[in-house]
Amino acid sequence: MAIFSKKNQDTFTDAQDFTVLPEHIGIIMDGNGRWAKKRGLPRTAGHKAGAEVFKSISKECDRLGIKYATFYAFSTENWKRPQSEVDALMALFKNYLLEAKADVKAAGKIKLKFIGERKGISNDLLKLMDEAEEETKDHTGTTVYLAINYGGRQEITSAVNKLISSGKKEITEQDISDNIFTVPECDLIIRPSGEQRLSNFLLWQSAYSEFWYSDVLWPDFTNDDLHEALRAFENRNRRFGA
Ligand code: FPP
């Protein structure tokens, strides 16, 4: 039985409180800019607050025993944002990876992986990403996929191109599944901030995803919000088209 206390405080919700948990959740971390604007702060302050929430929610996924969690951190379209905002986001990714490196235990048993196009990302960030994957590869907790420079259409297009260059004449669904980033099928997609769009996130892997939306802006998203999404998922009747 889950005992919910006030927002942002400990909730005594455990994996056993759910009859079923999603294996893989995808989270679109949206609303940082609006959160900052409401406070008269620069957008980058919203991203900074959002990065803290990413850290706490990824740890909560691990504590609950969720197998995979994919966080949409930077899309292929986000390069169009002002350079100062792009730089601030890249700096946040680097800081997080440096922090995780300095104190691997701080990230718990989380296994870090990255999806997205490497081209365009600076060499120093790529190096930190590679090191983080290597250093956490034996971790047994949640696999956290950080989607950086990621776009679902780009992912599928590049899989098709790989198959064409390999000489394939006819492409099957399995071929595409085998050639996109190795992220499992997504069970639940969570999008805070009131928007109800997929925004080019996990297009292939979300074919049978359940969706959960909330008006909460990402920097205000708490463990309780995650539990609410999981509670909603538990009550969905998934038929996979049958
Ligand atoms: C979309 O909200 C959010 C992003 C483009 C960036 C998401 C990145 C983070 C939360 C930082 C993650 C940090 C680490 C360490 C992984 P928006 O800025 O478009 O918000 P708005 O729609 O309110 O303007």
Short mmCIF file of C-alpha atoms and ligand atoms in Angstrom, two decimals:
data_model
loop_
_atom_site.label_atom_id
_atom_site.label_comp_id
_atom_site.label_asym_id
_atom_site.label_seq_id
_atom_site.Cartn_x
_atom_site.Cartn_y
_atom_site.Cartn_z
CA MET A 1 0.00 0.00 0.00
CA ALA A 2 1.49 3.33 -1.01
CA ILE A 3 1.48 6.09 1.53
CA PHE A 4 1.70 9.42 -0.25
CA SER A 5 2.94 12.39 1.71
CA LYS A 6 3.22 16.02 0.64
CA LYS A 7 4.82 16.84 -2.73
CA ASN A 8 8.60 16.79 -2.79
CA GLN A 9 8.80 14.81 0.42
CA ASP A 10 9.55 11.15 0.77
CA THR A 11 6.79 8.92 -0.45
CA PHE A 12 6.90 5.37 0.70
CA THR A 13 6.11 3.98 -2.71
CA ASP A 14 7.96 0.86 -3.68
CA ALA A 15 8.01 -1.40 -6.69
CA GLN A 16 5.77 -3.85 -4.81
CA ASP A 17 3.05 -1.19 -4.67
CA PHE A 18 2.48 -1.60 -8.41
CA THR A 19 0.88 -4.65 -9.98
CA VAL A 20 2.89 -3.97 -13.12
CA LEU A 21 5.70 -1.57 -13.92
CA PRO A 22 6.76 -0.52 -17.41
CA GLU A 23 10.03 -2.09 -18.49
CA HIS A 24 11.01 0.99 -20.44
CA ILE A 25 9.86 4.54 -19.89
CA GLY A 26 10.70 7.48 -22.12
CA ILE A 27 10.62 10.99 -20.71
CA ILE A 28 10.38 14.22 -22.68
CA MET A 29 11.85 16.77 -20.27
CA ASP A 30 9.79 19.78 -21.33
CA GLY A 31 8.92 23.13 -19.79
CA ASN A 32 12.31 24.37 -18.57
CA GLY A 33 12.03 27.65 -20.47
CA ARG A 34 8.53 28.43 -19.17
CA TRP A 35 9.57 27.53 -15.63
CA ALA A 36 12.43 30.05 -15.85
CA LYS A 37 10.28 32.73 -17.50
CA LYS A 38 7.70 32.50 -14.72
CA ARG A 39 10.49 33.34 -12.28
CA GLY A 40 12.07 36.10 -14.37
CA LEU A 41 15.16 33.92 -14.87
CA PRO A 42 17.12 33.13 -18.04
CA ARG A 43 16.07 29.94 -19.88
CA THR A 44 19.39 28.39 -18.91
CA ALA A 45 18.33 28.54 -15.25
CA GLY A 46 15.37 26.36 -16.21
CA HIS A 47 17.66 23.82 -17.87
CA LYS A 48 19.90 23.82 -14.79
CA ALA A 49 16.90 23.10 -12.55
CA GLY A 50 15.77 20.48 -15.08
CA ALA A 51 19.14 18.74 -14.89
CA GLU A 52 18.69 18.33 -11.13
CA VAL A 53 15.28 16.76 -11.72
CA PHE A 54 16.79 14.43 -14.33
CA LYS A 55 19.26 13.23 -11.66
CA SER A 56 16.59 12.62 -9.03
CA ILE A 57 14.09 10.97 -11.41
CA SER A 58 16.74 8.67 -12.89
CA LYS A 59 17.66 7.58 -9.34
CA GLU A 60 13.99 7.02 -8.53
CA CYS A 61 13.62 4.83 -11.63
CA ASP A 62 16.58 2.84 -10.37
CA ARG A 63 15.17 2.57 -6.84
CA LEU A 64 11.88 1.27 -8.25
CA GLY A 65 13.68 -1.28 -10.39
CA ILE A 66 12.61 0.10 -13.78
CA LYS A 67 14.82 -1.60 -16.33
CA TYR A 68 15.25 1.16 -18.91
CA ALA A 69 14.59 4.89 -18.89
CA THR A 70 15.27 7.15 -21.85
CA PHE A 71 15.49 10.90 -21.29
CA TYR A 72 15.15 13.32 -24.22
CA ALA A 73 17.88 15.83 -23.45
CA PHE A 74 18.72 17.40 -26.82
CA SER A 75 17.02 16.87 -30.15
CA THR A 76 18.50 17.19 -33.63
CA GLU A 77 16.31 20.33 -33.92
CA ASN A 78 17.64 21.92 -30.73
CA TRP A 79 20.77 23.15 -32.57
CA LYS A 80 18.49 25.91 -33.92
CA ARG A 81 18.30 27.46 -30.45
CA PRO A 82 20.50 30.47 -29.61
CA GLN A 83 24.16 29.44 -29.33
CA SER A 84 24.28 30.54 -25.67
CA GLU A 85 21.44 28.12 -24.83
CA VAL A 86 23.06 25.27 -26.77
CA ASP A 87 26.37 25.93 -24.97
CA ALA A 88 24.63 25.96 -21.59
CA LEU A 89 22.98 22.60 -22.31
CA MET A 90 26.25 21.03 -23.47
CA ALA A 91 27.91 22.36 -20.30
CA LEU A 92 25.19 20.75 -18.18
CA PHE A 93 25.75 17.37 -19.88
CA LYS A 94 29.50 17.67 -19.30
CA ASN A 95 29.08 18.67 -15.65
CA TYR A 96 26.77 15.77 -15.01
CA LEU A 97 29.19 13.31 -16.59
CA LEU A 98 32.13 14.78 -14.68
CA GLU A 99 30.12 14.57 -11.47
CA ALA A 100 29.12 10.97 -12.18
CA LYS A 101 32.77 10.17 -12.92
CA ALA A 102 34.04 11.78 -9.70
CA ASP A 103 31.46 9.94 -7.66
CA VAL A 104 30.23 6.89 -9.54
CA LYS A 105 28.24 5.87 -6.45
CA ALA A 106 26.24 9.09 -6.61
CA ALA A 107 24.54 7.71 -9.70
CA GLY A 108 23.79 4.48 -7.81
CA LYS A 109 23.78 1.34 -9.92
CA ILE A 110 22.67 3.23 -13.02
CA LYS A 111 24.13 2.12 -16.33
CA LEU A 112 24.55 5.10 -18.66
CA LYS A 113 24.12 4.88 -22.40
CA PHE A 114 23.69 7.48 -25.11
CA ILE A 115 21.59 7.56 -28.22
CA GLY A 116 21.78 10.11 -30.99
CA GLU A 117 24.06 11.23 -33.78
CA ARG A 118 27.67 11.67 -32.63
CA LYS A 119 28.46 14.07 -35.47
CA GLY A 120 28.09 17.63 -34.21
CA ILE A 121 28.93 16.85 -30.59
CA SER A 122 32.28 18.21 -29.34
CA ASN A 123 35.14 15.77 -28.86
CA ASP A 124 35.45 16.48 -25.15
CA LEU A 125 31.77 15.68 -24.55
CA LEU A 126 32.04 12.54 -26.73
CA LYS A 127 35.02 11.42 -24.65
CA LEU A 128 33.05 11.85 -21.41
CA MET A 129 30.11 9.97 -22.91
CA ASP A 130 32.33 7.06 -23.95
CA GLU A 131 33.98 6.98 -20.52
CA ALA A 132 30.63 7.04 -18.73
CA GLU A 133 29.39 4.09 -20.82
CA GLU A 134 32.57 2.17 -20.12
CA GLU A 135 32.67 2.97 -16.40
CA THR A 136 29.03 2.01 -15.78
CA LYS A 137 28.82 -0.95 -18.15
CA ASP A 138 28.79 -3.53 -15.35
CA HIS A 139 26.18 -1.67 -13.30
CA THR A 140 23.07 -3.71 -12.69
CA GLY A 141 20.49 -0.95 -12.10
CA THR A 142 18.37 1.01 -14.52
CA THR A 143 19.89 1.55 -17.94
CA VAL A 144 19.52 5.29 -18.45
CA TYR A 145 19.66 6.26 -22.11
CA LEU A 146 20.40 9.93 -22.59
CA ALA A 147 19.16 11.08 -25.98
CA ILE A 148 21.57 13.79 -27.11
CA ASN A 149 21.47 15.06 -30.71
CA TYR A 150 18.67 12.56 -31.19
CA GLY A 151 15.84 12.54 -33.73
CA GLY A 152 13.54 9.60 -34.41
CA ARG A 153 13.30 10.27 -38.16
CA GLN A 154 17.06 10.62 -38.42
CA GLU A 155 17.45 7.32 -36.53
CA ILE A 156 15.15 5.44 -38.92
CA THR A 157 16.60 7.09 -42.03
CA SER A 158 20.12 6.21 -41.03
CA ALA A 159 19.08 2.57 -40.36
CA VAL A 160 17.54 2.37 -43.84
CA ASN A 161 20.66 3.87 -45.42
CA LYS A 162 22.85 1.35 -43.60
CA LEU A 163 20.70 -1.46 -44.96
CA ILE A 164 20.82 -0.07 -48.51
CA SER A 165 24.62 0.16 -48.38
CA SER A 166 24.79 -3.42 -47.16
CA GLY A 167 23.08 -4.41 -50.42
CA LYS A 168 19.62 -5.25 -48.99
CA LYS A 169 16.90 -5.21 -51.65
CA GLU A 170 13.91 -5.68 -49.39
CA ILE A 171 13.82 -4.35 -45.85
CA THR A 172 11.85 -5.99 -43.05
CA GLU A 173 10.66 -4.48 -39.77
CA GLN A 174 13.20 -6.68 -38.01
CA ASP A 175 16.00 -5.23 -40.19
CA ILE A 176 15.06 -1.73 -39.04
CA SER A 177 14.79 -2.81 -35.40
CA ASP A 178 18.27 -4.35 -35.70
CA ASN A 179 19.79 -1.20 -37.17
CA ILE A 180 18.39 1.61 -35.04
CA PHE A 181 19.93 2.51 -31.69
CA THR A 182 19.62 -0.47 -29.41
CA VAL A 183 16.82 0.85 -27.24
CA PRO A 184 14.02 -1.58 -26.36
CA GLU A 185 10.35 -1.00 -27.24
CA CYS A 186 9.02 1.79 -25.06
CA ASP A 187 6.07 0.99 -22.75
CA LEU A 188 5.30 4.43 -21.39
CA ILE A 189 6.06 7.94 -22.59
CA ILE A 190 5.84 10.73 -20.07
CA ARG A 191 5.58 14.34 -21.18
CA PRO A 192 5.17 17.12 -18.64
CA SER A 193 4.45 20.81 -19.34
CA GLY A 194 1.03 20.46 -20.95
CA GLU A 195 2.21 19.64 -24.47
CA GLN A 196 0.78 16.49 -26.03
CA ARG A 197 3.23 15.75 -28.82
CA LEU A 198 5.87 13.13 -29.51
CA SER A 199 8.33 15.66 -31.02
CA ASN A 200 10.38 13.12 -32.99
CA PHE A 201 11.13 11.04 -29.86
CA LEU A 202 11.52 7.24 -30.09
CA LEU A 203 9.32 7.07 -33.20
CA TRP A 204 10.04 3.42 -33.93
CA GLN A 205 10.14 2.24 -30.32
CA SER A 206 6.87 3.98 -29.35
CA ALA A 207 4.61 2.01 -31.75
CA TYR A 208 2.69 0.57 -28.77
CA SER A 209 3.63 3.05 -26.05
CA GLU A 210 1.12 4.32 -23.56
CA PHE A 211 1.24 8.11 -23.13
CA TRP A 212 0.97 10.11 -19.96
CA TYR A 213 0.83 13.88 -19.93
CA SER A 214 0.90 16.39 -17.11
CA ASP A 215 0.76 20.17 -16.79
CA VAL A 216 3.67 20.18 -14.34
CA LEU A 217 6.76 21.85 -15.81
CA TRP A 218 9.81 19.54 -15.83
CA PRO A 219 11.79 21.48 -13.19
CA ASP A 220 8.81 21.00 -10.82
CA PHE A 221 8.41 17.29 -11.63
CA THR A 222 8.72 15.15 -8.49
CA ASN A 223 8.90 11.49 -7.59
CA ASP A 224 5.18 11.74 -6.81
CA ASP A 225 4.52 12.78 -10.41
CA LEU A 226 6.48 9.77 -11.61
CA HIS A 227 4.46 7.52 -9.30
CA GLU A 228 1.23 9.06 -10.65
CA ALA A 229 2.32 8.20 -14.20
CA LEU A 230 3.19 4.66 -13.14
CA ARG A 231 -0.16 4.34 -11.39
CA ALA A 232 -1.93 5.40 -14.60
CA PHE A 233 0.12 2.89 -16.60
CA GLU A 234 -0.80 0.11 -14.21
CA ASN A 235 -4.46 0.70 -15.04
CA ARG A 236 -4.11 0.74 -18.82
CA ASN A 237 -5.41 -2.18 -20.81
CA ARG A 238 -2.67 -2.91 -23.34
CA ARG A 239 -3.83 -4.97 -26.28
CA PHE A 240 -1.06 -4.38 -28.81
CA GLY A 241 -3.63 -4.22 -31.58
CA ALA A 242 -5.19 -7.58 -30.70
C1 FPP B 1 12.71 21.39 -23.56
O1 FPP B 1 12.13 22.40 -22.76
C2 FPP B 1 13.95 20.96 -22.93
C3 FPP B 1 15.14 20.90 -23.55
C4 FPP B 1 15.33 21.25 -24.96
C5 FPP B 1 16.36 20.50 -22.79
C6 FPP B 1 16.19 19.37 -21.80
C7 FPP B 1 17.43 19.27 -21.02
C8 FPP B 1 17.50 19.18 -19.67
C9 FPP B 1 16.34 19.07 -18.78
C10 FPP B 1 18.85 19.11 -19.02
C11 FPP B 1 19.25 17.66 -18.92
C12 FPP B 1 20.52 17.58 -18.19
C13 FPP B 1 21.23 16.45 -18.09
C14 FPP B 1 22.43 16.47 -17.25
C15 FPP B 1 20.88 15.21 -18.76
P1 FPP B 1 12.10 23.90 -23.27
O2 FPP B 1 13.36 24.54 -22.87
O3 FPP B 1 11.80 23.91 -24.73
O4 FPP B 1 10.93 24.49 -22.43
P2 FPP B 1 9.80 25.49 -22.93
O5 FPP B 1 8.95 24.68 -23.88
O6 FPP B 1 9.08 25.81 -21.66
O7 FPP B 1 10.46 26.67 -23.56
#
